[in-house]
Amino acid sequence: MNILVPVMVLFIGAFVLMYHYSVRRLEESVQTQKDLISAEARNLIAYFDLAMQVHERSVAEEMRTISDSLVNHYLKNVTNPESADLFAISRQLGLDTNHQHIYLVDRNYRIVNTTFRPDLHLTLDKLNPHYKAFFGRLYGENRFLADRFGSETKTGRIKKYSYQPSRSGQYIVELGFYSKEADAFRSLLLGQVQSLSHRYPGIGKIKLFLGMTGVKDPLVDEQLMNSYLKCLKTKSSQNQLVDNPKTAEKESVDLVYLHMPNAEMYDGYVLQITSTNVREANLLTDLLSYSGGMLLITCIVLSAIVYSRAKHITLPIKELSVRTQAISRFNLNEKLTVSGSRELYVLSRNFNFMMDKLRLAYEGLEDKVRRRTAELKTQKELIEQKNEEIIDSINYARFIQQAILTPISTIQGHFPESFVYYQPKDIVAGDFYWFEQRGTVSWFAVGDCTGHGVPGAMMSVLCVNALNQTLFEKDCELPGDLLNLVRDSITRTLVREQHGVNDGMDISLACFDHQTKELYWSGANNPLWIFRENRCEVLTPDKQPVGHFEDEKPFNTHYMKLHKDDLIVLFTDGFADQFGGPKQKKFKYAPFRELIGKNANVKLNELYSILQTTFDDWKGENEQTDDVCLMAIRINESSAMAYGYDVRLRPTGYRGNEGNQFV
């Protein structure tokens, strides 16, 4: 077997090389035949064109005389040429309407009157876009022009056309004449071209077509139509493999472009040369027969030699195979005792020596694995214990964080139509919502602290505490003033603790007087949206955080008088920044605002469900990008609460509606 495989590989390699060499020579031969056929076809076309030009001169003179008569006499004073009786005019001119036709084409390239009824109402620029430029040139030059004989689109017959603008300049008078002499010339040319296939082996059939760019020829096989049109368009040869319905084999078809001189509308000839793979198949059969015979003889001779040699090796090898099967079942105490040639004896001795070393190594390895496994188990249990302790601590931190957040029921006690959509990225969050009531004034906010998870949660506790303490201790009546004081408090705390100087929060903070329905708002990087009557007013925030900032300025306060059914929306960036969707991109703010605006008039519990479903569907299997927090409040009659005392906001020090925008 060690000898047979290389021999077979050698034979196969030689066969492949011979086959490829022969196929290459065969392809070169076929290509040479195609080049000769193309050259002979060009010569035949040249002779045909010379004969046709002599005949076309006489036909063109006759067409010029008839066209001049139509333009300058018969159609000159006709009020509506489109309704003229062209059959009567043809009889007066002595035309045979079975072979000589008159067409009237308007400025829209539409045949509006003709003696060839199949073409009536035909739009020529749809048939061939070149008609637009061609007719435009005719109108500009205002002269008679006769084109070469060519194939008629609908019938495939050969026909000569002439064109001349009418005196009014509104129509093209077109003549189309069949010619028996031209048909005879064409039949002779096609017959001579098709007969070329009999002189060249490997060539199946040869056809010749006369065509226009972009116009299908009904005589061309539908399988070849695209290549045919491309050949005319690029004026270059095309090759395509097509199915032969008779033999169920592939045929190679070459479409060769041949120029047609002195033609206006026709672009040239296309020569179709179809070649079969019969010669290649015969070559392959001959090579297989020859190579197969040689290989069979070689294999028989080598088999006899190999068999005589193998008898001295096979029996010891079988015994070796039986013993190694026991070793494969991890019986490392098995010994090999093989007799025979010196080579097998040395192999057996070395193998037994290797098995002794392997057994000792295996026993030592098992002991190491047991020790390592015990160590890993201990470490795993310790890690699981620590992880459980950490998770318990974080869960307890979540309870602490939730304890500092205002209960939703408290917010809804002052704003019956309201909700908070709060979805942390981790167990605890850096986003928070805040609510405080002072007399008739409700203070509420949505904030986003630096980071998320445990660091963000610690910052959120610091920021909520700063809001509560500042509102309680300071006489703040405007959100901008409150943010200025909270920023000072946070900055002092972080500097005292030697914390990072860039930590802080983005926030949207508002206060609402329930008696006057006046809203005062200030924002740090986070805007406020107010939806009213299918519009959204965007209150623009100051472009600075509540924390240390190099170019910090006092926060501005915006004022608005709210109306019944106004919807106030405060939010962080978590919803808009979530990656997902079919293209794995951010949700972004414009679609976010459009989603809320489209559902601004539904009940708020429905709006909550829409936001939650939209966010989950958009996120899909992706990890949540950031904490999400959104507060929505609808102003209604229940929002105008009466209290026993009046704490009103003094409208001083605020910016008003400057910078707000309706979208």
XYZ file of C-alpha atoms in Angstrom, residues 35-460:
426
model
C -11.120 34.747 -34.975
C -11.110 33.355 -38.517
C -14.909 33.215 -38.548
C -15.104 36.838 -37.352
C -12.660 37.937 -40.058
C -14.582 36.093 -42.808
C -17.864 37.516 -41.489
C -16.412 41.046 -41.717
C -15.388 40.435 -45.329
C -18.853 39.057 -46.200
C -20.503 42.061 -44.525
C -18.214 44.408 -46.468
C -19.257 42.811 -49.801
C -22.893 42.811 -48.708
C -22.668 46.453 -47.655
C -21.153 47.453 -50.978
C -23.959 45.763 -52.914
C -26.605 47.161 -50.579
C -25.295 50.734 -50.932
C -25.771 50.601 -54.707
C -29.341 49.385 -54.247
C -30.055 51.804 -51.411
C -29.106 54.850 -53.508
C -31.960 54.201 -55.930
C -34.406 53.461 -53.106
C -33.277 56.594 -51.216
C -33.874 58.820 -54.292
C -37.382 57.412 -54.645
C -38.034 57.996 -50.934
C -36.713 61.591 -51.166
C -39.108 62.372 -54.050
C -42.094 60.901 -52.225
C -41.131 62.567 -48.898
C -40.778 66.010 -50.577
C -44.218 65.553 -52.171
C -45.758 64.685 -48.814
C -44.150 67.631 -46.996
C -44.509 70.316 -49.671
C -47.778 69.286 -51.323
C -50.041 66.680 -49.736
C -49.619 67.664 -46.078
C -48.783 71.340 -46.566
C -52.298 72.742 -46.180
C -53.827 69.910 -44.124
C -55.363 71.396 -40.941
C -54.974 68.230 -38.887
C -52.361 65.889 -40.356
C -53.126 63.327 -37.656
C -56.544 62.640 -39.260
C -55.336 62.770 -42.879
C -56.209 59.763 -45.077
C -52.690 58.435 -45.669
C -54.035 55.437 -47.607
C -55.632 57.791 -50.193
C -52.425 59.826 -50.390
C -50.446 56.575 -50.867
C -52.668 55.622 -53.803
C -52.173 59.063 -55.352
C -48.428 58.670 -54.984
C -48.583 55.174 -56.489
C -47.357 53.450 -53.308
C -48.023 49.796 -52.506
C -49.305 49.965 -48.898
C -48.333 46.319 -48.361
C -44.656 47.147 -48.861
C -44.379 50.942 -48.701
C -45.608 52.729 -45.571
C -46.058 56.335 -44.426
C -45.670 57.327 -40.744
C -46.459 60.635 -39.057
C -44.535 61.174 -35.752
C -45.421 64.094 -33.422
C -43.165 66.054 -31.068
C -43.769 63.472 -28.326
C -42.129 60.808 -30.576
C -45.515 59.108 -30.957
C -46.786 57.683 -34.261
C -50.131 59.487 -34.624
C -50.977 58.417 -38.212
C -49.652 55.618 -40.426
C -50.522 53.168 -43.160
C -48.772 50.421 -41.124
C -51.475 49.826 -38.522
C -49.373 47.637 -36.095
C -47.215 50.719 -35.335
C -50.081 53.199 -34.746
C -49.713 55.007 -31.366
C -46.245 53.471 -30.884
C -43.951 55.755 -28.809
C -40.524 55.620 -30.437
C -38.421 56.981 -27.547
C -39.658 54.109 -25.363
C -38.602 51.713 -28.117
C -35.168 53.344 -28.372
C -34.038 56.386 -26.312
C -31.771 57.453 -29.219
C -34.819 58.721 -31.111
C -34.929 61.858 -28.914
C -31.483 63.088 -29.948
C -31.974 61.860 -33.530
C -35.280 63.690 -34.042
C -33.917 66.771 -32.249
C -31.089 66.910 -34.778
C -33.556 66.470 -37.666
C -35.719 69.360 -36.461
C -32.639 71.526 -36.065
C -31.185 70.729 -39.514
C -34.644 70.639 -41.243
C -33.530 68.233 -43.936
C -34.337 64.850 -45.468
C -32.364 61.844 -44.148
C -32.516 58.208 -45.270
C -31.169 55.499 -42.958
C -29.674 52.144 -43.930
C -31.757 48.999 -44.373
C -32.311 47.328 -41.013
C -34.406 44.715 -39.200
C -37.935 45.792 -38.345
C -38.563 45.368 -34.591
C -41.942 43.623 -34.746
C -41.585 41.480 -37.886
C -37.836 40.949 -38.157
C -38.053 41.789 -41.902
C -35.495 44.074 -43.511
C -36.784 47.615 -44.081
C -35.416 51.046 -45.062
C -36.596 54.208 -43.311
C -36.379 57.911 -44.206
C -37.176 60.966 -42.101
C -38.081 64.604 -42.938
C -39.598 67.370 -40.746
C -42.962 68.798 -41.834
C -43.198 72.444 -42.911
C -44.968 73.282 -39.638
C -42.116 71.742 -37.647
C -44.581 69.767 -35.529
C -44.174 66.345 -37.162
C -41.604 64.027 -38.689
C -42.733 62.440 -41.973
C -41.276 58.922 -41.926
C -41.261 56.432 -44.826
C -40.626 52.731 -44.469
C -40.053 50.548 -47.592
C -39.580 46.796 -47.851
C -37.351 45.581 -50.687
C -37.274 42.130 -52.298
C -33.756 42.828 -53.553
C -32.622 43.748 -50.042
C -34.271 40.597 -48.670
C -32.371 38.550 -51.265
C -29.062 40.239 -50.345
C -29.725 39.650 -46.660
C -30.690 35.973 -47.146
C -27.521 35.444 -49.165
C -25.395 37.092 -46.426
C -27.013 35.083 -43.615
C -26.653 31.864 -45.574
C -22.963 32.502 -46.248
C -22.335 33.378 -42.581
C -24.206 30.322 -41.273
C -22.362 28.020 -43.686
C -19.057 28.951 -42.028
C -19.894 26.560 -39.158
C -19.529 23.555 -41.514
C -15.886 24.375 -42.189
C -14.782 24.528 -38.540
C -15.036 21.539 -36.187
C -16.202 22.402 -32.678
C -18.387 25.285 -33.898
C -22.087 24.480 -33.491
C -23.882 27.328 -35.240
C -23.325 30.896 -36.432
C -25.936 33.671 -36.614
C -25.843 37.349 -37.589
C -28.071 40.111 -36.186
C -28.416 43.817 -37.011
C -29.382 45.789 -33.897
C -29.903 49.037 -32.050
C -28.624 49.833 -28.565
C -31.243 49.099 -25.899
C -33.695 47.444 -28.342
C -34.421 43.718 -28.042
C -34.337 41.627 -31.216
C -37.118 38.978 -31.290
C -34.787 36.661 -33.225
C -32.223 36.559 -30.395
C -32.485 33.736 -27.840
C -33.925 35.068 -24.563
C -30.996 33.507 -22.640
C -28.605 35.711 -24.616
C -30.639 38.938 -24.645
C -28.720 40.716 -21.855
C -25.344 39.840 -23.377
C -26.644 40.875 -26.826
C -27.731 44.303 -25.552
C -24.438 44.762 -23.656
C -22.463 43.872 -26.807
C -24.251 46.652 -28.752
C -23.939 49.140 -25.888
C -20.213 48.612 -25.211
C -19.299 47.688 -28.807
C -17.213 44.843 -27.417
C -17.410 41.042 -27.563
C -19.288 39.085 -24.863
C -19.132 35.429 -23.825
C -21.864 33.432 -22.062
C -22.608 29.811 -21.191
C -26.161 28.735 -22.090
C -28.163 25.538 -21.676
C -28.749 23.393 -24.727
C -32.353 22.104 -24.363
C -31.671 19.162 -26.700
C -28.566 17.759 -24.992
C -28.913 19.242 -21.473
C -25.303 20.423 -21.803
C -23.685 23.835 -21.578
C -22.707 25.669 -24.764
C -20.262 28.549 -25.010
C -21.682 31.492 -26.999
C -19.514 34.390 -28.212
C -21.261 37.595 -29.308
C -18.879 39.627 -31.530
C -19.610 43.269 -32.371
C -19.145 44.233 -36.070
C -19.397 47.850 -37.195
C -22.085 48.976 -39.676
C -20.920 52.051 -41.657
C -23.102 55.053 -42.622
C -26.017 54.120 -40.312
C -28.008 56.661 -38.291
C -30.162 54.514 -35.961
C -28.536 51.089 -36.207
C -25.433 50.554 -34.098
C -23.954 47.563 -35.874
C -23.981 43.808 -36.399
C -23.726 41.147 -33.688
C -22.146 37.851 -34.774
C -23.230 34.875 -32.623
C -20.737 31.987 -32.558
C -21.839 28.895 -30.598
C -19.217 26.283 -29.735
C -19.857 22.898 -28.093
C -17.770 20.872 -25.661
C -17.911 17.716 -27.785
C -14.211 17.777 -28.613
C -13.306 18.384 -24.968
C -15.536 15.501 -23.873
C -13.939 13.183 -26.474
C -10.490 14.282 -25.329
C -11.375 13.537 -21.714
C -12.736 10.108 -22.657
C -9.586 9.194 -24.590
C -7.306 10.356 -21.776
C -9.327 8.453 -19.171
C -9.231 5.266 -21.234
C -5.491 5.479 -21.830
C -4.585 6.481 -18.281
C -6.970 3.951 -16.734
C -5.442 1.093 -18.706
C -1.918 2.072 -17.771
C -2.891 2.489 -14.120
C -4.598 -0.912 -14.003
C -1.562 -2.706 -15.411
C 0.759 -0.900 -13.005
C -1.445 -1.711 -10.006
C -1.557 -5.424 -10.865
C 2.226 -5.642 -11.068
C 2.801 -3.669 -7.898
C 0.127 -5.633 -5.997
C 1.926 -8.885 -6.697
C 5.212 -7.437 -5.435
C 3.627 -5.909 -2.334
C 1.772 -9.099 -1.416
C 4.918 -11.188 -1.431
C 6.667 -8.678 0.829
C 3.720 -8.124 3.183
C 3.439 -11.751 4.306
C 6.634 -11.372 6.357
C 5.312 -8.302 8.195
C 1.538 -8.751 8.564
C 1.451 -11.413 11.368
C 3.739 -9.523 13.818
C 1.833 -6.329 13.127
C -1.495 -8.022 13.985
C -0.129 -9.195 17.340
C 1.180 -5.674 17.992
C -2.284 -4.245 17.207
C -4.015 -6.614 19.698
C -1.652 -5.626 22.526
C -1.979 -1.882 21.836
C -5.781 -2.115 22.075
C -5.400 -3.133 25.736
C -3.131 -0.135 26.314
C -5.719 2.161 24.696
C -8.097 1.174 27.524
C -5.625 2.710 30.046
C -4.131 -0.622 31.026
C -0.638 0.783 31.473
C 0.715 -2.494 32.886
C 0.448 -4.223 29.498
C 3.728 -5.448 27.940
C 4.500 -6.085 24.284
C 6.342 -9.304 23.360
C 6.580 -9.241 19.568
C 8.896 -11.575 17.690
C 9.960 -11.228 14.106
C 12.419 -8.978 12.383
C 15.048 -7.035 14.271
C 13.169 -3.808 13.567
C 10.021 -5.145 15.290
C 12.071 -6.413 18.244
C 13.631 -2.948 18.754
C 10.175 -1.360 18.417
C 8.732 -3.686 21.094
C 11.592 -3.050 23.532
C 11.437 0.755 23.123
C 7.650 0.733 23.440
C 7.801 -1.209 26.745
C 10.373 1.227 28.068
C 8.145 4.153 27.074
C 5.133 2.534 28.823
C 7.088 2.211 32.085
C 7.936 5.907 32.044
C 4.366 6.808 31.047
C 2.914 4.769 33.940
C 5.143 6.506 36.479
C 4.337 9.925 35.035
C 0.603 9.140 34.990
C 0.599 8.115 38.642
C 2.429 11.309 39.638
C 0.049 13.382 37.485
C -3.030 11.869 39.149
C -1.684 12.899 42.551
C -1.038 16.454 41.355
C -4.516 16.677 39.826
C -6.121 15.603 43.093
C -4.182 18.236 45.034
C -4.925 20.961 42.500
C -8.604 20.047 42.400
C -8.862 20.317 46.182
C -7.147 23.724 46.102
C -9.409 25.002 43.313
C -12.503 23.770 45.147
C -11.429 25.634 48.293
C -10.712 28.814 46.306
C -14.042 28.520 44.483
C -15.963 28.215 47.734
C -14.088 31.206 49.160
C -14.812 33.312 46.035
C -18.487 32.314 46.091
C -18.699 33.289 49.763
C -17.036 36.671 49.127
C -19.199 37.260 46.062
C -22.333 36.463 48.082
C -21.237 38.895 50.773
C -20.608 41.596 48.154
C -23.991 41.000 46.490
C -25.707 41.125 49.888
C -23.946 44.419 50.623
C -24.960 45.887 47.266
C -28.552 44.695 47.748
C -28.604 46.376 51.152
C -27.188 49.503 49.514
C -30.114 49.330 47.086
C -32.554 49.362 50.025
C -30.712 52.393 51.427
C -30.825 54.158 48.071
C -34.527 53.375 47.612
C -35.168 54.717 51.106
C -33.841 58.167 50.136
C -35.976 58.237 46.960
C -39.437 59.737 47.368
C -42.221 57.086 47.177
C -44.169 57.264 43.916
C -47.405 57.422 45.916
C -46.209 60.676 47.514
C -45.616 62.256 44.098
C -48.990 61.033 42.841
C -50.616 62.492 45.979
C -49.718 65.944 44.640
C -49.811 65.080 40.929
C -52.455 62.351 40.442
C -51.504 61.951 36.804
C -47.792 61.180 37.016
C -45.310 58.334 36.936
C -41.595 57.632 37.288
C -39.908 55.193 34.884
C -36.804 54.086 36.845
C -34.606 51.272 35.532
C -31.045 51.045 36.959
C -28.319 49.426 34.880
C -27.033 47.535 37.926
C -28.434 46.710 41.341
C -27.863 50.300 42.455
C -27.860 53.360 40.218
C -26.308 56.749 39.683
C -29.634 58.155 38.392
C -32.211 59.372 40.918
C -35.485 61.240 41.141
C -36.331 63.760 43.882
C -39.502 65.365 45.182
C -40.215 67.815 48.023
C -43.345 69.785 48.926
C -43.128 73.271 50.429
C -46.573 74.795 50.970
C -48.289 75.129 47.608
C -44.992 74.598 45.772
C -43.801 71.188 44.605
C -40.080 70.747 43.951
C -39.138 67.826 41.728
C -36.087 66.737 39.748
C -34.422 63.933 37.792
C -30.652 63.659 38.142
C -27.764 61.685 36.628
C -24.653 61.396 38.812
C -21.188 60.571 37.549
C -20.900 56.815 36.878
C -23.359 54.029 37.593
C -23.458 51.037 39.913
C -21.925 51.469 43.386
C -19.868 54.660 42.607
C -22.883 56.279 40.967
C -25.148 55.272 43.843
C -22.765 56.870 46.366
C -22.776 60.092 44.341
C -26.589 59.988 44.114
